[in-house]
PDB file of C-alpha atoms in Angstrom:
ATOM      1  CA  MET A   1     -20.186 -52.656  72.305  1.00 34.00           C
ATOM      2  CA  GLU A   2     -21.109 -53.928  68.666  1.00 32.00           C
ATOM      3  CA  ALA A   3     -25.160 -53.162  69.924  1.00 33.00           C
ATOM      4  CA  ARG A   4     -23.822 -49.503  71.137  1.00 34.00           C
ATOM      5  CA  LEU A   5     -21.981 -49.584  67.328  1.00 32.00           C
ATOM      6  CA  ALA A   6     -25.181 -50.338  65.461  1.00 33.00           C
ATOM      7  CA  LYS A   7     -26.546 -46.905  66.203  1.00 34.00           C
ATOM      8  CA  PHE A   8     -24.247 -45.693  64.019  1.00 35.00           C
ATOM      9  CA  THR A   9     -23.541 -45.372  60.818  1.00 40.00           C
ATOM     10  CA  GLY A  10     -20.843 -43.540  58.092  1.00 46.00           C
ATOM     11  CA  SER A  11     -19.488 -40.746  59.430  1.00 47.00           C
ATOM     12  CA  ASN A  12     -21.012 -40.978  62.602  1.00 50.00           C
ATOM     13  CA  LEU A  13     -19.640 -44.375  63.297  1.00 49.00           C
ATOM     14  CA  LEU A  14     -15.591 -42.991  62.311  1.00 52.00           C
ATOM     15  CA  LEU A  15     -16.275 -40.101  64.731  1.00 52.00           C
ATOM     16  CA  PHE A  16     -17.913 -42.076  67.587  1.00 49.00           C
ATOM     17  CA  ALA A  17     -14.547 -44.521  67.133  1.00 52.00           C
ATOM     18  CA  ALA A  18     -11.963 -41.509  66.895  1.00 51.00           C
ATOM     19  CA  ARG A  19     -13.471 -39.921  70.102  1.00 53.00           C
ATOM     20  CA  ARG A  20     -13.687 -43.057  72.323  1.00 51.00           C
ATOM     21  CA  SER A  21     -10.051 -43.917  70.862  1.00 51.00           C
ATOM     22  CA  ILE A  22      -8.624 -40.604  71.924  1.00 51.00           C
ATOM     23  CA  ALA A  23     -10.159 -40.829  75.244  1.00 52.00           C
ATOM     24  CA  LEU A  24      -8.827 -44.106  76.131  1.00 49.00           C
ATOM     25  CA  ARG A  25      -5.315 -43.178  74.785  1.00 51.00           C
ATOM     26  CA  ARG A  26      -5.486 -40.690  77.247  1.00 51.00           C
ATOM     27  CA  SER A  27      -6.361 -42.558  80.056  1.00 49.00           C
ATOM     28  CA  GLY A  28      -3.023 -44.913  79.058  1.00 48.00           C
ATOM     29  CA  ARG A  29      -5.516 -47.622  78.247  1.00 46.00           C
ATOM     30  CA  ARG A  30      -4.653 -50.428  75.181  1.00 40.00           C
ATOM     31  CA  VAL A  31      -6.506 -49.058  72.157  1.00 43.00           C
ATOM     32  CA  ARG A  32      -8.003 -51.565  69.392  1.00 45.00           C
ATOM     33  CA  PHE A  33     -10.805 -51.255  67.249  1.00 45.00           C
ATOM     34  CA  PRO A  34     -10.480 -53.849  64.692  1.00 45.00           C
ATOM     35  CA  ALA A  35     -14.188 -55.242  64.293  1.00 40.00           C
ATOM     36  CA  ALA A  36     -15.908 -51.937  65.207  1.00 40.00           C
ATOM     37  CA  LEU A  37     -13.945 -50.032  62.600  1.00 45.00           C
ATOM     38  CA  LEU A  38     -14.110 -52.170  59.831  1.00 55.00           C
ATOM     39  CA  HIS A  39     -18.079 -52.947  60.265  1.00 47.00           C
ATOM     40  CA  SER A  40     -20.358 -50.197  59.894  1.00 41.00           C
ATOM     41  CA  GLY A  41     -23.396 -51.263  61.655  1.00 40.00           C
ATOM     42  CA  THR A  42     -25.247 -50.977  58.246  1.00 39.00           C
ATOM     43  CA  GLY A  43     -24.195 -54.613  56.925  1.00 42.00           C
ATOM     44  CA  ARG A  44     -21.443 -53.339  55.216  1.00 51.00           C
ATOM     45  CA  ASP A  45     -17.950 -54.245  56.137  1.00 62.00           C
ATOM     46  CA  ALA A  46     -14.954 -52.174  55.279  1.00 69.00           C
ATOM     47  CA  ARG A  47     -11.512 -53.093  54.007  1.00 88.00           C
ATOM     48  CA  ARG A  48      -7.564 -51.450  54.557  1.00 93.00           C
ATOM     49  CA  ALA A  49      -7.255 -50.194  50.855  1.00 95.00           C
ATOM     50  CA  TYR A  50      -3.657 -49.555  52.260  1.00 97.00           C
ATOM     51  CA  ASP A  51      -1.772 -51.039  55.058  1.00 97.00           C
ATOM     52  CA  ALA A  52       0.381 -47.652  55.223  1.00 98.00           C
ATOM     53  CA  LEU A  53       0.020 -43.963  55.334  1.00 98.00           C
ATOM     54  CA  LEU A  54       3.133 -41.833  54.650  1.00 98.00           C
ATOM     55  CA  LEU A  55       2.032 -38.330  55.270  1.00 98.00           C
ATOM     56  CA  ASP A  56       4.341 -34.766  54.049  1.00 98.00           C
ATOM     57  CA  ALA A  57       4.574 -32.482  56.604  1.00 98.00           C
ATOM     58  CA  GLY A  58       4.846 -28.737  55.946  1.00 97.00           C
ATOM     59  CA  GLY A  59       1.997 -27.760  53.862  1.00 96.00           C
ATOM     60  CA  THR A  60       0.000 -31.275  54.269  1.00 98.00           C
ATOM     61  CA  LEU A  61      -0.263 -32.506  57.620  1.00 98.00           C
ATOM     62  CA  LEU A  62       1.325 -29.031  59.295  1.00 98.00           C
ATOM     63  CA  GLN A  63      -0.512 -26.002  58.402  1.00 98.00           C
ATOM     64  CA  LEU A  64       0.996 -22.698  59.124  1.00 97.00           C
ATOM     65  CA  ALA A  65      -1.498 -20.573  61.752  1.00 97.00           C
ATOM     66  CA  LYS A  66      -0.919 -17.469  59.940  1.00 96.00           C
ATOM     67  CA  PRO A  67       0.683 -16.504  56.535  1.00 97.00           C
ATOM     68  CA  VAL A  68       4.580 -16.697  56.671  1.00 96.00           C
ATOM     69  CA  GLU A  69       4.572 -13.067  55.097  1.00 97.00           C
ATOM     70  CA  GLU A  70       2.422 -11.902  57.956  1.00 97.00           C
ATOM     71  CA  THR A  71       5.123 -13.170  60.616  1.00 97.00           C
ATOM     72  CA  TYR A  72       8.395 -12.183  58.687  1.00 97.00           C
ATOM     73  CA  ALA A  73       6.941  -8.479  58.473  1.00 97.00           C
ATOM     74  CA  SER A  74       5.600  -8.411  62.212  1.00 97.00           C
ATOM     75  CA  ILE A  75       8.472  -9.735  63.887  1.00 97.00           C
ATOM     76  CA  GLY A  76      10.450  -7.488  61.411  1.00 97.00           C
ATOM     77  CA  ALA A  77       8.723  -4.737  62.783  1.00 95.00           C
ATOM     78  CA  LYS A  78      11.074  -4.211  65.743  1.00 94.00           C
ATOM     79  CA  TYR A  79      14.321  -4.805  63.794  1.00 96.00           C
ATOM     80  CA  GLY A  80      13.891  -2.140  61.516  1.00 95.00           C
ATOM     81  CA  LEU A  81      12.184  -4.456  58.598  1.00 95.00           C
ATOM     82  CA  THR A  82      10.560  -1.720  56.112  1.00 93.00           C
ATOM     83  CA  ALA A  83       9.357  -4.568  53.481  1.00 95.00           C
ATOM     84  CA  THR A  84       5.827  -4.871  52.929  1.00 96.00           C
ATOM     85  CA  PRO A  85       4.330  -8.818  53.055  1.00 96.00           C
ATOM     86  CA  ALA A  86       3.651  -8.961  49.917  1.00 97.00           C
ATOM     87  CA  ASP A  87       7.100  -8.002  48.911  1.00 96.00           C
ATOM     88  CA  ILE A  88       8.269 -10.882  51.343  1.00 97.00           C
ATOM     89  CA  LYS A  89       5.675 -13.530  49.793  1.00 96.00           C
ATOM     90  CA  ARG A  90       7.214 -12.666  46.735  1.00 96.00           C
ATOM     91  CA  GLY A  91      10.718 -13.388  48.200  1.00 95.00           C
ATOM     92  CA  PHE A  92      10.029 -15.777  50.065  1.00 94.00           C
ATOM     93  CA  LYS A  93       8.704 -18.187  46.857  1.00 93.00           C
ATOM     94  CA  ARG A  94      11.830 -16.688  44.922  1.00 92.00           C
ATOM     95  CA  ALA A  95      14.541 -17.603  47.807  1.00 91.00           C
ATOM     96  CA  PHE A  96      12.554 -21.299  49.075  1.00 87.00           C
ATOM     97  CA  SER A  97      12.534 -22.223  45.110  1.00 85.00           C
ATOM     98  CA  ALA A  98      15.901 -21.074  44.458  1.00 85.00           C
ATOM     99  CA  PRO A  99      19.001 -23.568  43.630  1.00 84.00           C
ATOM    100  CA  TRP A 100      20.438 -25.467  46.756  1.00 84.00           C
ATOM    101  CA  PRO A 101      24.327 -25.777  46.713  1.00 80.00           C
ATOM    102  CA  GLU A 102      24.608 -28.443  49.179  1.00 78.00           C
ATOM    103  CA  LYS A 103      23.373 -31.862  48.875  1.00 79.00           C
ATOM    104  CA  LEU A 104      20.281 -31.442  51.629  1.00 84.00           C
ATOM    105  CA  ARG A 105      18.694 -27.958  52.273  1.00 91.00           C
ATOM    106  CA  TYR A 106      18.617 -29.400  55.833  1.00 91.00           C
ATOM    107  CA  GLN A 107      21.415 -30.308  57.789  1.00 90.00           C
ATOM    108  CA  GLY A 108      21.202 -30.948  61.533  1.00 91.00           C
ATOM    109  CA  ASP A 109      19.072 -27.620  62.647  1.00 95.00           C
ATOM    110  CA  GLY A 110      19.172 -25.977  58.815  1.00 95.00           C
ATOM    111  CA  ARG A 111      19.970 -22.849  60.044  1.00 96.00           C
ATOM    112  CA  PRO A 112      22.050 -22.224  57.004  1.00 94.00           C
ATOM    113  CA  PHE A 113      19.619 -22.483  54.683  1.00 94.00           C
ATOM    114  CA  TRP A 114      16.581 -20.745  56.462  1.00 95.00           C
ATOM    115  CA  ARG A 115      18.923 -18.312  57.143  1.00 95.00           C
ATOM    116  CA  LEU A 116      19.174 -17.503  53.400  1.00 93.00           C
ATOM    117  CA  VAL A 117      15.792 -17.604  52.741  1.00 95.00           C
ATOM    118  CA  VAL A 118      14.586 -15.166  55.637  1.00 96.00           C
ATOM    119  CA  SER A 119      17.753 -13.022  54.286  1.00 95.00           C
ATOM    120  CA  GLU A 120      16.592 -12.987  50.786  1.00 94.00           C
ATOM    121  CA  ALA A 121      12.867 -12.699  51.717  1.00 95.00           C
ATOM    122  CA  THR A 122      13.150  -9.755  53.667  1.00 96.00           C
ATOM    123  CA  GLY A 123      16.414  -7.743  52.628  1.00 95.00           C
ATOM    124  CA  CYS A 124      17.020  -8.387  56.490  1.00 95.00           C
ATOM    125  CA  ALA A 125      20.508 -10.230  57.658  1.00 95.00           C
ATOM    126  CA  ASP A 126      20.433  -8.832  61.159  1.00 97.00           C
ATOM    127  CA  HIS A 127      21.008 -12.170  63.286  1.00 97.00           C
ATOM    128  CA  ASP A 128      18.996 -11.534  66.368  1.00 98.00           C
ATOM    129  CA  TYR A 129      15.789 -10.939  63.886  1.00 98.00           C
ATOM    130  CA  PHE A 130      16.456 -14.756  61.906  1.00 98.00           C
ATOM    131  CA  GLU A 131      17.105 -16.449  65.068  1.00 98.00           C
ATOM    132  CA  GLU A 132      13.629 -14.882  66.582  1.00 98.00           C
ATOM    133  CA  VAL A 133      11.978 -16.033  62.998  1.00 98.00           C
ATOM    134  CA  TYR A 134      13.656 -19.538  63.610  1.00 98.00           C
ATOM    135  CA  GLN A 135      12.899 -20.116  66.999  1.00 98.00           C
ATOM    136  CA  TYR A 136       9.161 -19.153  66.551  1.00 98.00           C
ATOM    137  CA  TYR A 137       8.771 -22.034  63.859  1.00 98.00           C
ATOM    138  CA  ALA A 138      10.161 -24.249  66.613  1.00 98.00           C
ATOM    139  CA  ASP A 139       6.524 -24.101  68.481  1.00 98.00           C
ATOM    140  CA  GLY A 140       3.831 -25.969  67.960  1.00 97.00           C
ATOM    141  CA  ASN A 141       1.729 -22.621  68.129  1.00 97.00           C
ATOM    142  CA  ALA A 142       2.969 -21.365  64.664  1.00 98.00           C
ATOM    143  CA  TRP A 143       1.236 -24.517  63.490  1.00 98.00           C
ATOM    144  CA  ARG A 144      -2.219 -26.133  63.310  1.00 98.00           C
ATOM    145  CA  LEU A 145      -3.468 -29.582  62.081  1.00 98.00           C
ATOM    146  CA  PRO A 146      -6.133 -29.489  59.391  1.00 98.00           C
ATOM    147  CA  ALA A 147      -9.565 -30.491  60.443  1.00 97.00           C
ATOM    148  CA  GLY A 148     -10.283 -33.903  61.456  1.00 97.00           C
ATOM    149  CA  ALA A 149      -6.424 -35.148  61.107  1.00 98.00           C
ATOM    150  CA  HIS A 150      -5.852 -36.094  64.539  1.00 97.00           C
ATOM    151  CA  GLU A 151      -9.247 -38.205  64.863  1.00 97.00           C
ATOM    152  CA  THR A 152      -8.593 -39.648  60.960  1.00 97.00           C
ATOM    153  CA  MET A 153      -5.282 -40.960  62.218  1.00 98.00           C
ATOM    154  CA  SER A 154      -6.599 -42.495  65.394  1.00 96.00           C
ATOM    155  CA  ILE A 155      -9.394 -44.359  63.469  1.00 94.00           C
ATOM    156  CA  LEU A 156      -6.322 -45.732  60.944  1.00 96.00           C
ATOM    157  CA  LYS A 157      -3.903 -46.479  63.299  1.00 95.00           C
ATOM    158  CA  ASP A 158      -6.585 -48.591  65.465  1.00 91.00           C
ATOM    159  CA  ALA A 159      -7.696 -50.094  62.282  1.00 93.00           C
ATOM    160  CA  GLY A 160      -4.314 -51.367  61.952  1.00 95.00           C
ATOM    161  CA  VAL A 161      -2.931 -48.884  59.822  1.00 97.00           C
ATOM    162  CA  LYS A 162       0.567 -47.810  59.680  1.00 98.00           C
ATOM    163  CA  LEU A 163       1.460 -44.323  59.963  1.00 98.00           C
ATOM    164  CA  ALA A 164       4.441 -42.551  58.962  1.00 98.00           C
ATOM    165  CA  VAL A 165       5.482 -39.037  58.831  1.00 98.00           C
ATOM    166  CA  VAL A 166       8.218 -38.572  56.082  1.00 98.00           C
ATOM    167  CA  SER A 167       9.328 -34.969  55.591  1.00 98.00           C
ATOM    168  CA  ASN A 168      11.810 -32.732  53.965  1.00 97.00           C
ATOM    169  CA  PHE A 169      12.729 -30.829  57.527  1.00 97.00           C
ATOM    170  CA  ASP A 170      14.924 -30.064  59.921  1.00 96.00           C
ATOM    171  CA  ILE A 171      15.214 -31.387  63.446  1.00 95.00           C
ATOM    172  CA  ARG A 172      12.671 -28.902  65.045  1.00 97.00           C
ATOM    173  CA  LEU A 173       9.894 -31.393  63.217  1.00 98.00           C
ATOM    174  CA  ARG A 174       9.886 -33.914  66.578  1.00 97.00           C
ATOM    175  CA  LYS A 175       8.968 -31.187  68.849  1.00 98.00           C
ATOM    176  CA  LEU A 176       6.562 -29.712  66.631  1.00 98.00           C
ATOM    177  CA  LEU A 177       4.595 -33.467  66.388  1.00 98.00           C
ATOM    178  CA  LYS A 178       5.325 -33.401  70.077  1.00 98.00           C
ATOM    179  CA  ASP A 179       3.657 -29.816  70.750  1.00 98.00           C
ATOM    180  CA  LEU A 180       0.663 -30.722  68.609  1.00 98.00           C
ATOM    181  CA  ASN A 181      -0.128 -34.335  70.666  1.00 97.00           C
ATOM    182  CA  ILE A 182       0.582 -36.243  67.502  1.00 98.00           C
ATOM    183  CA  VAL A 183       3.917 -37.788  67.822  1.00 98.00           C
ATOM    184  CA  ASP A 184       3.029 -40.973  69.461  1.00 97.00           C
ATOM    185  CA  LEU A 185       0.482 -42.052  66.857  1.00 98.00           C
ATOM    186  CA  PHE A 186       2.643 -42.420  64.196  1.00 98.00           C
ATOM    187  CA  ASP A 187       4.946 -45.748  63.826  1.00 98.00           C
ATOM    188  CA  ALA A 188       8.028 -43.527  62.552  1.00 98.00           C
ATOM    189  CA  VAL A 189       9.137 -39.829  61.730  1.00 98.00           C
ATOM    190  CA  ILE A 190      11.579 -39.970  58.807  1.00 98.00           C
ATOM    191  CA  VAL A 191      13.131 -36.622  58.511  1.00 98.00           C
ATOM    192  CA  SER A 192      15.674 -35.513  55.646  1.00 97.00           C
ATOM    193  CA  SER A 193      18.041 -33.820  57.771  1.00 95.00           C
ATOM    194  CA  GLU A 194      18.199 -37.334  59.918  1.00 96.00           C
ATOM    195  CA  VAL A 195      18.180 -40.044  57.213  1.00 96.00           C
ATOM    196  CA  GLY A 196      20.572 -37.701  54.832  1.00 95.00           C
ATOM    197  CA  TYR A 197      17.687 -37.674  51.825  1.00 95.00           C
ATOM    198  CA  GLU A 198      15.402 -35.459  50.303  1.00 96.00           C
ATOM    199  CA  LYS A 199      12.629 -36.213  48.314  1.00 97.00           C
ATOM    200  CA  PRO A 200      12.193 -37.030  45.757  1.00 96.00           C
ATOM    201  CA  ASP A 201      15.217 -38.770  46.401  1.00 96.00           C
ATOM    202  CA  PRO A 202      13.552 -42.667  46.629  1.00 97.00           C
ATOM    203  CA  GLY A 203      15.582 -43.034  49.366  1.00 98.00           C
ATOM    204  CA  ILE A 204      13.782 -41.443  51.929  1.00 98.00           C
ATOM    205  CA  PHE A 205      10.744 -43.082  50.944  1.00 98.00           C
ATOM    206  CA  LYS A 206      12.674 -46.745  51.074  1.00 98.00           C
ATOM    207  CA  ALA A 207      13.487 -45.115  54.806  1.00 98.00           C
ATOM    208  CA  ALA A 208       9.415 -45.140  55.684  1.00 98.00           C
ATOM    209  CA  LEU A 209       9.201 -48.679  54.062  1.00 98.00           C
ATOM    210  CA  ASP A 210      12.107 -50.437  55.700  1.00 98.00           C
ATOM    211  CA  GLN A 211      11.115 -48.786  59.336  1.00 98.00           C
ATOM    212  CA  LEU A 212       6.952 -50.073  58.714  1.00 98.00           C
ATOM    213  CA  ARG A 213       7.902 -52.953  57.206  1.00 98.00           C
ATOM    214  CA  VAL A 214       5.704 -52.732  54.832  1.00 98.00           C
ATOM    215  CA  GLU A 215       5.321 -53.366  50.984  1.00 98.00           C
ATOM    216  CA  PRO A 216       5.365 -50.311  48.737  1.00 98.00           C
ATOM    217  CA  ASN A 217       2.209 -51.312  46.401  1.00 98.00           C
ATOM    218  CA  ARG A 218       0.340 -51.176  50.183  1.00 98.00           C
ATOM    219  CA  THR A 219       1.447 -47.697  51.142  1.00 98.00           C
ATOM    220  CA  VAL A 220       0.023 -44.296  49.863  1.00 98.00           C
ATOM    221  CA  HIS A 221       1.693 -41.519  50.694  1.00 98.00           C
ATOM    222  CA  ILE A 222       0.177 -37.913  50.575  1.00 98.00           C
ATOM    223  CA  GLY A 223       1.478 -34.819  50.089  1.00 98.00           C
ATOM    224  CA  ASP A 224       1.338 -31.209  48.398  1.00 97.00           C
ATOM    225  CA  ASP A 225       4.322 -31.345  45.931  1.00 96.00           C
ATOM    226  CA  GLU A 226       4.095 -32.853  42.224  1.00 96.00           C
ATOM    227  CA  LYS A 227       7.786 -33.602  42.230  1.00 95.00           C
ATOM    228  CA  ALA A 228       9.115 -34.147  45.563  1.00 96.00           C
ATOM    229  CA  ASP A 229       5.728 -36.156  46.969  1.00 98.00           C
ATOM    230  CA  LYS A 230       4.209 -37.879  43.853  1.00 97.00           C
ATOM    231  CA  HIS A 231       7.093 -38.318  41.838  1.00 97.00           C
ATOM    232  CA  GLY A 232       9.434 -39.251  44.360  1.00 96.00           C
ATOM    233  CA  ALA A 233       7.099 -42.147  45.776  1.00 98.00           C
ATOM    234  CA  ALA A 234       6.154 -43.100  42.550  1.00 98.00           C
ATOM    235  CA  VAL A 235       9.966 -44.383  41.630  1.00 97.00           C
ATOM    236  CA  VAL A 236       9.821 -46.604  44.523  1.00 98.00           C
ATOM    237  CA  GLY A 237       6.144 -47.881  43.698  1.00 98.00           C
ATOM    238  CA  ILE A 238       3.931 -46.235  46.050  1.00 98.00           C
ATOM    239  CA  ASP A 239       0.989 -44.557  45.364  1.00 98.00           C
ATOM    240  CA  CYS A 240       0.486 -40.921  45.806  1.00 98.00           C
ATOM    241  CA  TRP A 241      -3.050 -38.424  46.503  1.00 98.00           C
ATOM    242  CA  LEU A 242      -1.882 -35.130  46.756  1.00 98.00           C
ATOM    243  CA  TRP A 243      -2.621 -32.326  48.959  1.00 98.00           C
ATOM    244  CA  GLY A 244      -5.213 -30.276  48.134  1.00 96.00           C
ATOM    245  CA  ARG A 245      -6.165 -32.185  44.041  1.00 97.00           C
ATOM    246  CA  ASP A 246      -6.373 -35.616  44.736  1.00 98.00           C
ATOM    247  CA  VAL A 247      -7.608 -35.476  48.220  1.00 98.00           C
ATOM    248  CA  GLU A 248      -8.620 -32.180  50.653  1.00 98.00           C
ATOM    249  CA  THR A 249      -9.499 -33.201  53.621  1.00 98.00           C
ATOM    250  CA  PHE A 250      -8.453 -35.924  56.062  1.00 98.00           C
ATOM    251  CA  SER A 251     -12.170 -36.932  55.693  1.00 96.00           C
ATOM    252  CA  ASP A 252     -11.443 -37.636  51.973  1.00 97.00           C
ATOM    253  CA  ILE A 253      -8.212 -39.712  52.906  1.00 97.00           C
ATOM    254  CA  LEU A 254     -10.542 -41.861  55.672  1.00 96.00           C
ATOM    255  CA  ASN A 255     -12.636 -42.907  52.832  1.00 94.00           C
ATOM    256  CA  ARG A 256     -10.028 -43.489  50.551  1.00 96.00           C
ATOM    257  CA  MET A 257      -8.699 -45.457  53.595  1.00 95.00           C
ATOM    258  CA  LEU A 258     -11.370 -47.906  54.559  1.00 92.00           C
ATOM    259  CA  ILE A 259     -13.446 -48.886  51.232  1.00 84.00           C
ATOM    260  CA  HIS A 260     -16.738 -50.286  52.175  1.00 70.00           C
ATOM    261  CA  ILE A 261     -17.434 -53.725  50.415  1.00 60.00           C
TER     262      ILE A 261
END
């Protein structure tokens, strides 16, 4: 194995390791590559910068396959919806950011919250319309992973990094992770509707630390919201890299998680 890995350097090594890791996982064989992953074949070793990686779901790990306003408009056409995608986009942002009177936006299946958002964004309160929209987003085909996400997470997991999703979401999240063939990569899935805390409440981050059994100063969180993700993580001593600002790709995450020395 070491002789074969000596042919690879830098990102080529990581890509090779990821592909082999995925292939072995699919075959049901046990996968561990700590020595290979922590040696580049160029004489430079690498160390883990952190022992655990927490990932936000919507907007970070899970990206929409197409803009929400287009989906709302296309489904709504058969229900007589007349709002334009531009109108829906403005309405969605307004409704999603409005104060929610309850402690949690997402309780159980999240339907009360999402029913309000869809109605406010589109001006349509038709029950069947809402249910079709709700079920659309309960299917993995409505979402996509960022480029290199599966490969990066496979490499980090095989390097001994613990992985968790930490998300303000409802009960649909676990199915989505399964649909996208990534649920088995995670050591923990922390969903706000299940634990009773929503980011930035430190309780949701503490739940992740407890389940992973890691220290906050050895953990980094990736999310796309300054308040919910960065400020929330900071309260419990977890570093946070904002998606789209501090890191723009999963390759960026990998390069900051495994540091060459």
